[in-house]
Coordinates of C-alpha atoms in Angstrom, one line a residue:
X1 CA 105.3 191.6 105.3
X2 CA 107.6 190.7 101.9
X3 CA 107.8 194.9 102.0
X4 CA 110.0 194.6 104.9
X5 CA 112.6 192.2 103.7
X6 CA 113.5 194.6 100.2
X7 CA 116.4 195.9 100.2
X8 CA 116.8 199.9 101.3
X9 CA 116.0 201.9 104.2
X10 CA 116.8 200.0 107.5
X11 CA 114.0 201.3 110.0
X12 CA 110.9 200.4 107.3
X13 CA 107.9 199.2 109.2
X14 CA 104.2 197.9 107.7
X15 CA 100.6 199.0 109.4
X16 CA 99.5 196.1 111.0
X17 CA 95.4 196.0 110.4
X18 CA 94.6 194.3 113.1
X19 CA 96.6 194.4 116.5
X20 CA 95.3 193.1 120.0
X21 CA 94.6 196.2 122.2
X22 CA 98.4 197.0 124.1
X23 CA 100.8 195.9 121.0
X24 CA 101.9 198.3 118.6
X25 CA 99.9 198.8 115.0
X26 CA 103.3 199.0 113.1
X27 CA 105.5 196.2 112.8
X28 CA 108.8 195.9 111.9
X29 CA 111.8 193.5 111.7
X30 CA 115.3 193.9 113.0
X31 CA 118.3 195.3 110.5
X32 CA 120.5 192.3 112.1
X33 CA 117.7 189.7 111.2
X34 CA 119.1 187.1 109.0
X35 CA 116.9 184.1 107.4
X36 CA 118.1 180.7 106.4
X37 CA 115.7 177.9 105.0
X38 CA 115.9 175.5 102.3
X39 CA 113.6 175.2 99.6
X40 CA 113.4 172.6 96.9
X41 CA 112.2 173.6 93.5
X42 CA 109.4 171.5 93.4
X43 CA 108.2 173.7 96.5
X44 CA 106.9 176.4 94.1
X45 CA 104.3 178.1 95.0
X46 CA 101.9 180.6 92.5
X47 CA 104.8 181.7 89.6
X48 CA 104.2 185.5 90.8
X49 CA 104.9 184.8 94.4
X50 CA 108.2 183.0 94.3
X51 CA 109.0 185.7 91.9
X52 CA 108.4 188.1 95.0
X53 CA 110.5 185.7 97.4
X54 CA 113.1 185.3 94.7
X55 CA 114.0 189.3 94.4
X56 CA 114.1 189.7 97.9
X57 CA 116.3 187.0 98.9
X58 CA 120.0 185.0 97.9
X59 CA 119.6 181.6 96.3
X60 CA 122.0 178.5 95.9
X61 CA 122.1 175.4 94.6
X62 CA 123.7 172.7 97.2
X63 CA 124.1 169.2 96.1
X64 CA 122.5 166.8 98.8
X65 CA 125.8 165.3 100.8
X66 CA 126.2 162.1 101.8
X67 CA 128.7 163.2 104.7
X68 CA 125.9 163.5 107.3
X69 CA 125.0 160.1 106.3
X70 CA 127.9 158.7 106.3
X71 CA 128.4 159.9 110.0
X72 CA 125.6 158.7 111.4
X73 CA 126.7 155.6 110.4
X74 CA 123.4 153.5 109.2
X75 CA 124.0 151.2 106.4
X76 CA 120.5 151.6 105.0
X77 CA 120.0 154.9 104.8
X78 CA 123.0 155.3 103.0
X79 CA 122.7 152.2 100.8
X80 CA 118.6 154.2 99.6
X81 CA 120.7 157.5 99.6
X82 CA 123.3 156.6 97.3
X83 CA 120.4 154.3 95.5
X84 CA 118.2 158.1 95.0
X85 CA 120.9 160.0 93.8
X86 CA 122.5 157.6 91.0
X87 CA 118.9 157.1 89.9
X88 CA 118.6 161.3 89.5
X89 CA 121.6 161.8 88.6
X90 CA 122.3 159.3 85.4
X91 CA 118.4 159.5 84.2
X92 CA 116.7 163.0 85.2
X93 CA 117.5 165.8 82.9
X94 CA 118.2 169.4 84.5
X95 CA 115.0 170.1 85.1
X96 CA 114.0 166.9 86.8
X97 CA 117.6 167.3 88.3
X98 CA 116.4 170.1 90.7
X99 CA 114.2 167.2 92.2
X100 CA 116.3 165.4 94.0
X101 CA 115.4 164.5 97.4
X102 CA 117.5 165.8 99.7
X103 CA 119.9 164.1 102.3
X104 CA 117.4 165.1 105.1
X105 CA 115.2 161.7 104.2
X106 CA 117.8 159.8 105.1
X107 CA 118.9 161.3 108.3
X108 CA 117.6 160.2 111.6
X109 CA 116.1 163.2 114.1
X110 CA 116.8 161.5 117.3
X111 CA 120.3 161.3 119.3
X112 CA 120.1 157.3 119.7
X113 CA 121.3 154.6 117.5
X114 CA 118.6 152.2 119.3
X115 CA 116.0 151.9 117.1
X116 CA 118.2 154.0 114.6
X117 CA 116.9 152.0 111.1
X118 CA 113.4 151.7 112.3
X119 CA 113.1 155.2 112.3
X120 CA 114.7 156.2 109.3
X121 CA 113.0 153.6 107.6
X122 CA 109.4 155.2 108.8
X123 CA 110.6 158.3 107.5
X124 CA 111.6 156.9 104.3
X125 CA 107.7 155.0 104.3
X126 CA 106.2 158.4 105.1
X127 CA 108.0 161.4 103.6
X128 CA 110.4 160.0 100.8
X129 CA 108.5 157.3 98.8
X130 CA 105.5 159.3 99.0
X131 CA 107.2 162.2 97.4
X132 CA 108.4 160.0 94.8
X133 CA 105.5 158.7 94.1
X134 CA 103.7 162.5 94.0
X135 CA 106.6 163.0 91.3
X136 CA 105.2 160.2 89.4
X137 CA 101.8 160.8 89.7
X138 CA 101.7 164.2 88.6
X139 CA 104.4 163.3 85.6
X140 CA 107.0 165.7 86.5
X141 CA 109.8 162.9 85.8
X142 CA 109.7 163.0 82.8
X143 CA 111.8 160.6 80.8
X144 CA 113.1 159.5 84.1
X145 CA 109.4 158.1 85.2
X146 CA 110.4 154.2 85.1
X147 CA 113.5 155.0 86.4
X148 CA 111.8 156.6 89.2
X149 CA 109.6 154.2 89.6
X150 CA 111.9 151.5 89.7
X151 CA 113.9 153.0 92.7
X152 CA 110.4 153.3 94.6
X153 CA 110.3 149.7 94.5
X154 CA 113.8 148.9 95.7
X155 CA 113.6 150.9 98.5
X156 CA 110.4 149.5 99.5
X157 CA 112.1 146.5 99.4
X158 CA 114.4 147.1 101.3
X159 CA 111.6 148.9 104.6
X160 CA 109.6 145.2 104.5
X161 CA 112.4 143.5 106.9
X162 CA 113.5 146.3 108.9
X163 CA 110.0 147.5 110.1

């Protein structure tokens, strides 16, 4: 299916090899289909496979922003936030750099500030620190590691009275 997002001729369509009986055995995708995702570096995948995503499809760097933060107004996420990104940006070198956990940690999904802290201090607990600490354990932090490991342990400070 990457076939169909090159570049070129706009009605291209791949054999399906198996199709249930009444849908059609060649597939294709719309010429008006546009794609947006995010994707941190530390998402790759097999080197010859993002090499295959990487040809077919634009790429930019985006800083994580604190404005989203900011607006939703809750004073730790935005205290850990600004904690994660000095921590990256004065010890990680440009490799370690592309890293960075993005604002999205911090950010709570539901429209309620009841309960607001609690929850973004569960998803800190159970998609940031361990992240960080998969960065440490594999040893991808390189001279940042203590660093790193330093900032796991404030911000598990600071879960212990909100939860």
């Amino acid at each position: 299916a990457i076939f169909l997002f090159e570049p070129g001729e706009p009605n291209r369509s791949v054999a399906l090899p198996h199709t249930p009986e009444g849908y059609p055995e060649r597939f294709s995708l719309s010429p008006r289909l546009q794609i947006l995702a995010t994707r941190n570096t530390a998402d790759r995948t097999i080197a010859r496979m993002d090499v295959a995503i990487r040809r077919r499809f634009s790429f930019f760097t985006v800083w994580p922003d604190a404005r989203p933060i900011e607006k939703q107004g809750d004073a730790l996420a935005l205290e850990c936030f600004s904690d994660c990104l000095d921590v990256f940006a004065e010890y990680a070198d440009d490799e370690v750099l592309k890293l960075i956990p993005g604002h999205a940690y911090f950010l709570d999904v539901v429209d309620s500030i009841t309960g607001r802290t609690a929850r973004i201090a569960s998803r800190m607990r159970h998609e940031l620190l361990p992240l960080l600490k998969d960065y440490l354990s594999e040893r991808i932090c390189g001279a940042a590691d203590r660093e790193v490991a330093a900032l796991i342990d404030r911000i598990e400070a600071r879960l212990v009275p909100v939860e």
